[in-house]
GROMACS .gro file of N, CA and C in nm:
model
  333
    1UNK      N    1   7.445  -4.278   2.808
    1UNK     CA    2   7.552  -4.308   2.714
    1UNK      C    3   7.492  -4.323   2.575
    2UNK      N    4   7.554  -4.260   2.477
    2UNK     CA    5   7.506  -4.265   2.340
    2UNK      C    6   7.541  -4.399   2.278
    3UNK      N    7   7.467  -4.434   2.171
    3UNK     CA    8   7.492  -4.559   2.102
    3UNK      C    9   7.629  -4.559   2.037
    4UNK      N   10   7.679  -4.676   2.006
    4UNK     CA   11   7.813  -4.686   1.953
    4UNK      C   12   7.820  -4.700   1.802
    5UNK      N   13   7.708  -4.681   1.730
    5UNK     CA   14   7.711  -4.700   1.586
    5UNK      C   15   7.724  -4.565   1.517
    6UNK      N   16   7.838  -4.538   1.458
    6UNK     CA   17   7.867  -4.407   1.399
    6UNK      C   18   7.793  -4.383   1.268
    7UNK      N   19   7.753  -4.488   1.197
    7UNK     CA   20   7.689  -4.469   1.068
    7UNK      C   21   7.539  -4.491   1.076
    8UNK      N   22   7.485  -4.483   1.194
    8UNK     CA   23   7.341  -4.505   1.211
    8UNK      C   24   7.263  -4.399   1.134
    9UNK      N   25   7.163  -4.439   1.063
    9UNK     CA   26   7.079  -4.347   0.988
    9UNK      C   27   7.126  -4.320   0.848
   10UNK      N   28   7.235  -4.378   0.806
   10UNK     CA   29   7.280  -4.358   0.668
   10UNK      C   30   7.271  -4.490   0.593
   11UNK      N   31   7.291  -4.483   0.466
   11UNK     CA   32   7.282  -4.604   0.386
   11UNK      C   33   7.411  -4.623   0.308
   12UNK      N   34   7.429  -4.739   0.254
   12UNK     CA   35   7.550  -4.771   0.180
   12UNK      C   36   7.554  -4.684   0.055
   13UNK      N   37   7.665  -4.622   0.032
   13UNK     CA   38   7.682  -4.539  -0.085
   13UNK      C   39   7.637  -4.395  -0.063
   14UNK      N   40   7.585  -4.364   0.057
   14UNK     CA   41   7.541  -4.227   0.084
   14UNK      C   42   7.662  -4.138   0.103
   15UNK      N   43   7.645  -4.015   0.071
   15UNK     CA   44   7.753  -3.920   0.089
   15UNK      C   45   7.759  -3.826  -0.029
   16UNK      N   46   7.839  -3.724  -0.018
   16UNK     CA   47   7.846  -3.628  -0.128
   16UNK      C   48   7.909  -3.691  -0.251
   17UNK      N   49   7.844  -3.668  -0.363
   17UNK     CA   50   7.897  -3.721  -0.488
   17UNK      C   51   7.916  -3.604  -0.583
   18UNK      N   52   8.029  -3.594  -0.641
   18UNK     CA   53   8.058  -3.486  -0.735
   18UNK      C   54   8.048  -3.533  -0.878
   19UNK      N   55   8.075  -3.442  -0.967
   19UNK     CA   56   8.071  -3.473  -1.110
   19UNK      C   57   8.169  -3.585  -1.146
   20UNK      N   58   8.280  -3.591  -1.077
   20UNK     CA   59   8.382  -3.691  -1.110
   20UNK      C   60   8.329  -3.832  -1.087
   21UNK      N   61   8.247  -3.850  -0.986
   21UNK     CA   62   8.196  -3.984  -0.957
   21UNK      C   63   8.076  -4.021  -1.042
   22UNK      N   64   7.996  -3.923  -1.077
   22UNK     CA   65   7.872  -3.951  -1.152
   22UNK      C   66   7.890  -3.943  -1.302
   23UNK      N   67   7.989  -3.875  -1.347
   23UNK     CA   68   8.005  -3.856  -1.490
   23UNK      C   69   7.937  -3.726  -1.532
   24UNK      N   70   7.943  -3.695  -1.657
   24UNK     CA   71   7.886  -3.571  -1.706
   24UNK      C   72   7.736  -3.584  -1.722
   25UNK      N   73   7.664  -3.475  -1.697
   25UNK     CA   74   7.519  -3.475  -1.714
   25UNK      C   75   7.487  -3.454  -1.861
   26UNK      N   76   7.376  -3.510  -1.902
   26UNK     CA   77   7.332  -3.494  -2.041
   26UNK      C   78   7.288  -3.349  -2.062
   27UNK      N   79   7.305  -3.296  -2.182
   27UNK     CA   80   7.258  -3.160  -2.208
   27UNK      C   81   7.106  -3.153  -2.191
   28UNK      N   82   7.061  -3.048  -2.124
   28UNK     CA   83   6.920  -3.034  -2.091
   28UNK      C   84   6.859  -2.913  -2.161
   29UNK      N   85   6.725  -2.921  -2.175
   29UNK     CA   86   6.647  -2.815  -2.237
   29UNK      C   87   6.525  -2.791  -2.150
   30UNK      N   88   6.505  -2.668  -2.102
   30UNK     CA   89   6.388  -2.636  -2.020
   30UNK      C   90   6.280  -2.581  -2.112
   31UNK      N   91   6.159  -2.636  -2.099
   31UNK     CA   92   6.046  -2.597  -2.181
   31UNK      C   93   5.935  -2.545  -2.090
   32UNK      N   94   5.875  -2.431  -2.127
   32UNK     CA   95   5.767  -2.374  -2.048
   32UNK      C   96   5.633  -2.427  -2.096
   33UNK      N   97   5.549  -2.467  -2.000
   33UNK     CA   98   5.413  -2.511  -2.027
   33UNK      C   99   5.319  -2.426  -1.943
   34UNK      N  100   5.203  -2.386  -2.001
   34UNK     CA  101   5.104  -2.307  -1.930
   34UNK      C  102   4.970  -2.378  -1.930
   35UNK      N  103   4.901  -2.375  -1.814
   35UNK     CA  104   4.769  -2.436  -1.803
   35UNK      C  105   4.663  -2.326  -1.815
   36UNK      N  106   4.536  -2.366  -1.811
   36UNK     CA  107   4.425  -2.271  -1.826
   36UNK      C  108   4.418  -2.172  -1.709
   37UNK      N  109   4.476  -2.207  -1.595
   37UNK     CA  110   4.477  -2.116  -1.480
   37UNK      C  111   4.595  -2.020  -1.483
   38UNK      N  112   4.679  -2.027  -1.585
   38UNK     CA  113   4.793  -1.937  -1.598
   38UNK      C  114   4.918  -1.981  -1.524
   39UNK      N  115   4.919  -2.102  -1.471
   39UNK     CA  116   5.038  -2.152  -1.402
   39UNK      C  117   5.144  -2.191  -1.504
   40UNK      N  118   5.267  -2.156  -1.476
   40UNK     CA  119   5.378  -2.194  -1.565
   40UNK      C  120   5.457  -2.306  -1.501
   41UNK      N  121   5.489  -2.407  -1.579
   41UNK     CA  122   5.571  -2.520  -1.536
   41UNK      C  123   5.688  -2.530  -1.632
   42UNK      N  124   5.808  -2.552  -1.580
   42UNK     CA  125   5.926  -2.561  -1.666
   42UNK      C  126   6.002  -2.691  -1.639
   43UNK      N  127   5.951  -2.804  -1.688
   43UNK     CA  128   6.029  -2.927  -1.673
   43UNK      C  129   6.149  -2.926  -1.767
   44UNK      N  130   6.251  -3.000  -1.731
   44UNK     CA  131   6.368  -3.008  -1.819
   44UNK      C  132   6.368  -3.144  -1.889
   45UNK      N  133   6.410  -3.141  -2.012
   45UNK     CA  134   6.416  -3.260  -2.095
   45UNK      C  135   6.555  -3.273  -2.153
   46UNK      N  136   6.593  -3.394  -2.185
   46UNK     CA  137   6.719  -3.414  -2.257
   46UNK      C  138   6.708  -3.343  -2.391
   47UNK      N  139   6.816  -3.285  -2.436
   47UNK     CA  140   6.811  -3.203  -2.558
   47UNK      C  141   6.770  -3.283  -2.680
   48UNK      N  142   6.792  -3.414  -2.679
   48UNK     CA  143   6.754  -3.495  -2.794
   48UNK      C  144   6.620  -3.567  -2.775
   49UNK      N  145   6.549  -3.539  -2.664
   49UNK     CA  146   6.421  -3.604  -2.636
   49UNK      C  147   6.308  -3.534  -2.711
   50UNK      N  148   6.202  -3.609  -2.739
   50UNK     CA  149   6.085  -3.551  -2.803
   50UNK      C  150   6.001  -3.481  -2.696
   51UNK      N  151   5.969  -3.354  -2.718
   51UNK     CA  152   5.893  -3.274  -2.622
   51UNK      C  153   5.744  -3.308  -2.638
   52UNK      N  154   5.673  -3.342  -2.528
   52UNK     CA  155   5.531  -3.375  -2.538
   52UNK      C  156   5.447  -3.251  -2.567
   53UNK      N  157   5.329  -3.272  -2.626
   53UNK     CA  158   5.239  -3.161  -2.657
   53UNK      C  159   5.178  -3.102  -2.531
   54UNK      N  160   5.147  -3.188  -2.433
   54UNK     CA  161   5.087  -3.142  -2.308
   54UNK      C  162   5.166  -3.196  -2.190
   55UNK      N  163   5.150  -3.126  -2.077
   55UNK     CA  164   5.216  -3.165  -1.953
   55UNK      C  165   5.118  -3.134  -1.841
   56UNK      N  166   5.105  -3.222  -1.743
   56UNK     CA  167   5.014  -3.197  -1.632
   56UNK      C  168   5.070  -3.091  -1.540
   57UNK      N  169   4.989  -2.990  -1.508
   57UNK     CA  170   5.030  -2.883  -1.418
   57UNK      C  171   5.042  -2.939  -1.276
   58UNK      N  172   5.156  -2.921  -1.210
   58UNK     CA  173   5.172  -2.976  -1.075
   58UNK      C  174   5.091  -2.900  -0.970
   59UNK      N  175   5.045  -2.778  -1.001
   59UNK     CA  176   4.970  -2.699  -0.903
   59UNK      C  177   4.821  -2.730  -0.904
   60UNK      N  178   4.761  -2.742  -1.024
   60UNK     CA  179   4.615  -2.763  -1.030
   60UNK      C  180   4.577  -2.893  -1.098
   61UNK      N  181   4.669  -2.959  -1.168
   61UNK     CA  182   4.639  -3.086  -1.232
   61UNK      C  183   4.580  -3.074  -1.372
   62UNK      N  184   4.554  -2.951  -1.418
   62UNK     CA  185   4.500  -2.932  -1.552
   62UNK      C  186   4.609  -2.959  -1.656
   63UNK      N  187   4.571  -2.994  -1.779
   63UNK     CA  188   4.673  -3.010  -1.883
   63UNK      C  189   4.732  -2.874  -1.920
   64UNK      N  190   4.861  -2.871  -1.947
   64UNK     CA  191   4.930  -2.748  -1.983
   64UNK      C  192   4.993  -2.767  -2.121
   65UNK      N  193   4.994  -2.659  -2.199
   65UNK     CA  194   5.052  -2.662  -2.333
   65UNK      C  195   5.165  -2.562  -2.345
   66UNK      N  196   5.235  -2.566  -2.457
   66UNK     CA  197   5.351  -2.480  -2.476
   66UNK      C  198   5.313  -2.339  -2.521
   67UNK      N  199   5.189  -2.319  -2.562
   67UNK     CA  200   5.147  -2.185  -2.604
   67UNK      C  201   5.082  -2.113  -2.487
   68UNK      N  202   5.139  -2.000  -2.449
   68UNK     CA  203   5.088  -1.927  -2.332
   68UNK      C  204   4.949  -1.870  -2.357
   69UNK      N  205   4.924  -1.821  -2.478
   69UNK     CA  206   4.795  -1.757  -2.509
   69UNK      C  207   4.686  -1.857  -2.543
   70UNK      N  208   4.720  -1.982  -2.569
   70UNK     CA  209   4.620  -2.082  -2.605
   70UNK      C  210   4.646  -2.213  -2.530
   71UNK      N  211   4.626  -2.213  -2.397
   71UNK     CA  212   4.647  -2.338  -2.322
   71UNK      C  213   4.536  -2.438  -2.352
   72UNK      N  214   4.560  -2.566  -2.330
   72UNK     CA  215   4.456  -2.667  -2.353
   72UNK      C  216   4.337  -2.644  -2.258
   73UNK      N  217   4.220  -2.682  -2.304
   73UNK     CA  218   4.101  -2.670  -2.222
   73UNK      C  219   4.108  -2.766  -2.104
   74UNK      N  220   4.058  -2.723  -1.987
   74UNK     CA  221   4.055  -2.817  -1.874
   74UNK      C  222   3.958  -2.930  -1.901
   75UNK      N  223   3.982  -3.047  -1.842
   75UNK     CA  224   3.892  -3.160  -1.866
   75UNK      C  225   3.753  -3.132  -1.809
   76UNK      N  226   3.654  -3.180  -1.880
   76UNK     CA  227   3.515  -3.162  -1.836
   76UNK      C  228   3.480  -3.276  -1.742
   77UNK      N  229   3.442  -3.239  -1.622
   77UNK     CA  230   3.408  -3.341  -1.524
   77UNK      C  231   3.257  -3.354  -1.513
   78UNK      N  232   3.210  -3.474  -1.520
   78UNK     CA  233   3.068  -3.501  -1.506
   78UNK      C  234   3.033  -3.510  -1.359
   79UNK      N  235   2.919  -3.453  -1.320
   79UNK     CA  236   2.881  -3.465  -1.179
   79UNK      C  237   2.846  -3.609  -1.145
   80UNK      N  238   2.857  -3.642  -1.017
   80UNK     CA  239   2.826  -3.777  -0.972
   80UNK      C  240   2.679  -3.806  -0.993
   81UNK      N  241   2.650  -3.922  -1.049
   81UNK     CA  242   2.511  -3.963  -1.071
   81UNK      C  243   2.480  -4.084  -0.984
   82UNK      N  244   2.363  -4.083  -0.927
   82UNK     CA  245   2.319  -4.197  -0.848
   82UNK      C  246   2.265  -4.305  -0.940
   83UNK      N  247   2.242  -4.421  -0.884
   83UNK     CA  248   2.184  -4.531  -0.961
   83UNK      C  249   2.047  -4.490  -1.014
   84UNK      N  250   1.970  -4.420  -0.931
   84UNK     CA  251   1.836  -4.377  -0.972
   84UNK      C  252   1.843  -4.281  -1.090
   85UNK      N  253   1.944  -4.195  -1.096
   85UNK     CA  254   1.957  -4.102  -1.209
   85UNK      C  255   1.982  -4.179  -1.339
   86UNK      N  256   2.064  -4.284  -1.332
   86UNK     CA  257   2.089  -4.365  -1.451
   86UNK      C  258   1.962  -4.440  -1.494
   87UNK      N  259   1.886  -4.490  -1.398
   87UNK     CA  260   1.762  -4.560  -1.430
   87UNK      C  261   1.663  -4.463  -1.496
   88UNK      N  262   1.655  -4.341  -1.445
   88UNK     CA  263   1.563  -4.242  -1.502
   88UNK      C  264   1.602  -4.201  -1.643
   89UNK      N  265   1.731  -4.211  -1.676
   89UNK     CA  266   1.773  -4.184  -1.814
   89UNK      C  267   1.721  -4.291  -1.909
   90UNK      N  268   1.715  -4.417  -1.863
   90UNK     CA  269   1.675  -4.528  -1.949
   90UNK      C  270   1.526  -4.550  -1.954
   91UNK      N  271   1.454  -4.515  -1.848
   91UNK     CA  272   1.312  -4.547  -1.840
   91UNK      C  273   1.230  -4.422  -1.814
   92UNK      N  274   1.110  -4.422  -1.870
   92UNK     CA  275   1.017  -4.310  -1.845
   92UNK      C  276   0.938  -4.338  -1.718
   93UNK      N  277   0.863  -4.239  -1.671
   93UNK     CA  278   0.780  -4.258  -1.552
   93UNK      C  279   0.673  -4.365  -1.575
   94UNK      N  280   0.620  -4.370  -1.697
   94UNK     CA  281   0.518  -4.471  -1.729
   94UNK      C  282   0.577  -4.612  -1.721
   95UNK      N  283   0.700  -4.629  -1.772
   95UNK     CA  284   0.767  -4.759  -1.762
   95UNK      C  285   0.788  -4.797  -1.616
   96UNK      N  286   0.828  -4.700  -1.534
   96UNK     CA  287   0.849  -4.726  -1.392
   96UNK      C  288   0.722  -4.769  -1.322
   97UNK      N  289   0.611  -4.702  -1.354
   97UNK     CA  290   0.481  -4.738  -1.294
   97UNK      C  291   0.441  -4.880  -1.335
   98UNK      N  292   0.462  -4.917  -1.462
   98UNK     CA  293   0.427  -5.050  -1.510
   98UNK      C  294   0.511  -5.157  -1.439
   99UNK      N  295   0.640  -5.132  -1.422
   99UNK     CA  296   0.728  -5.228  -1.354
   99UNK      C  297   0.689  -5.242  -1.208
  100UNK      N  298   0.657  -5.129  -1.143
  100UNK     CA  299   0.615  -5.132  -1.003
  100UNK      C  300   0.485  -5.209  -0.987
  101UNK      N  301   0.390  -5.186  -1.076
  101UNK     CA  302   0.262  -5.257  -1.069
  101UNK      C  303   0.282  -5.407  -1.087
  102UNK      N  304   0.368  -5.445  -1.180
  102UNK     CA  305   0.397  -5.587  -1.203
  102UNK      C  306   0.463  -5.651  -1.081
  103UNK      N  307   0.557  -5.579  -1.019
  103UNK     CA  308   0.625  -5.633  -0.901
  103UNK      C  309   0.530  -5.647  -0.783
  104UNK      N  310   0.440  -5.548  -0.764
  104UNK     CA  311   0.344  -5.556  -0.656
  104UNK      C  312   0.244  -5.671  -0.677
  105UNK      N  313   0.203  -5.689  -0.802
  105UNK     CA  314   0.110  -5.799  -0.833
  105UNK      C  315   0.177  -5.934  -0.806
  106UNK      N  316   0.307  -5.945  -0.836
  106UNK     CA  317   0.379  -6.069  -0.811
  106UNK      C  318   0.391  -6.095  -0.661
  107UNK      N  319   0.415  -5.989  -0.583
  107UNK     CA  320   0.423  -6.005  -0.437
  107UNK      C  321   0.288  -6.044  -0.375
  108UNK      N  322   0.182  -5.992  -0.430
  108UNK     CA  323   0.048  -6.022  -0.376
  108UNK      C  324  -0.002  -6.159  -0.421
  109UNK      N  325   0.067  -6.218  -0.513
  109UNK     CA  326   0.028  -6.351  -0.562
  109UNK      C  327  -0.077  -6.347  -0.670
  110UNK      N  328  -0.090  -6.233  -0.734
  110UNK     CA  329  -0.190  -6.219  -0.840
  110UNK      C  330  -0.140  -6.275  -0.973
  111UNK      N  331  -0.013  -6.294  -0.984
  111UNK     CA  332   0.043  -6.343  -1.111
  111UNK      C  333   0.085  -6.488  -1.095
   0.00000   0.00000   0.00000
């Protein structure tokens, strides 16, 4: 026997809504944006809204601009650096040898 609740799975206010219930839609303007990969995105904006200079491409995530022939450059990503790579940027090999010698002398009880 099936359950007795006829509105199961719906929510309050759900159902088809027409223009009469929602009111008139604001006038819209579709603007084309192109990314460095050549993807075109056409978001719609209210006709009186300020159009942004860049828009994130939904396909690749690169920034997109309104000029097809001159899209914005993709962001430059730095490769992951380990802690040791950062230490090597700050200290030379000679500094590292001096610090190691000092630490070993401290462990041996020479200092």
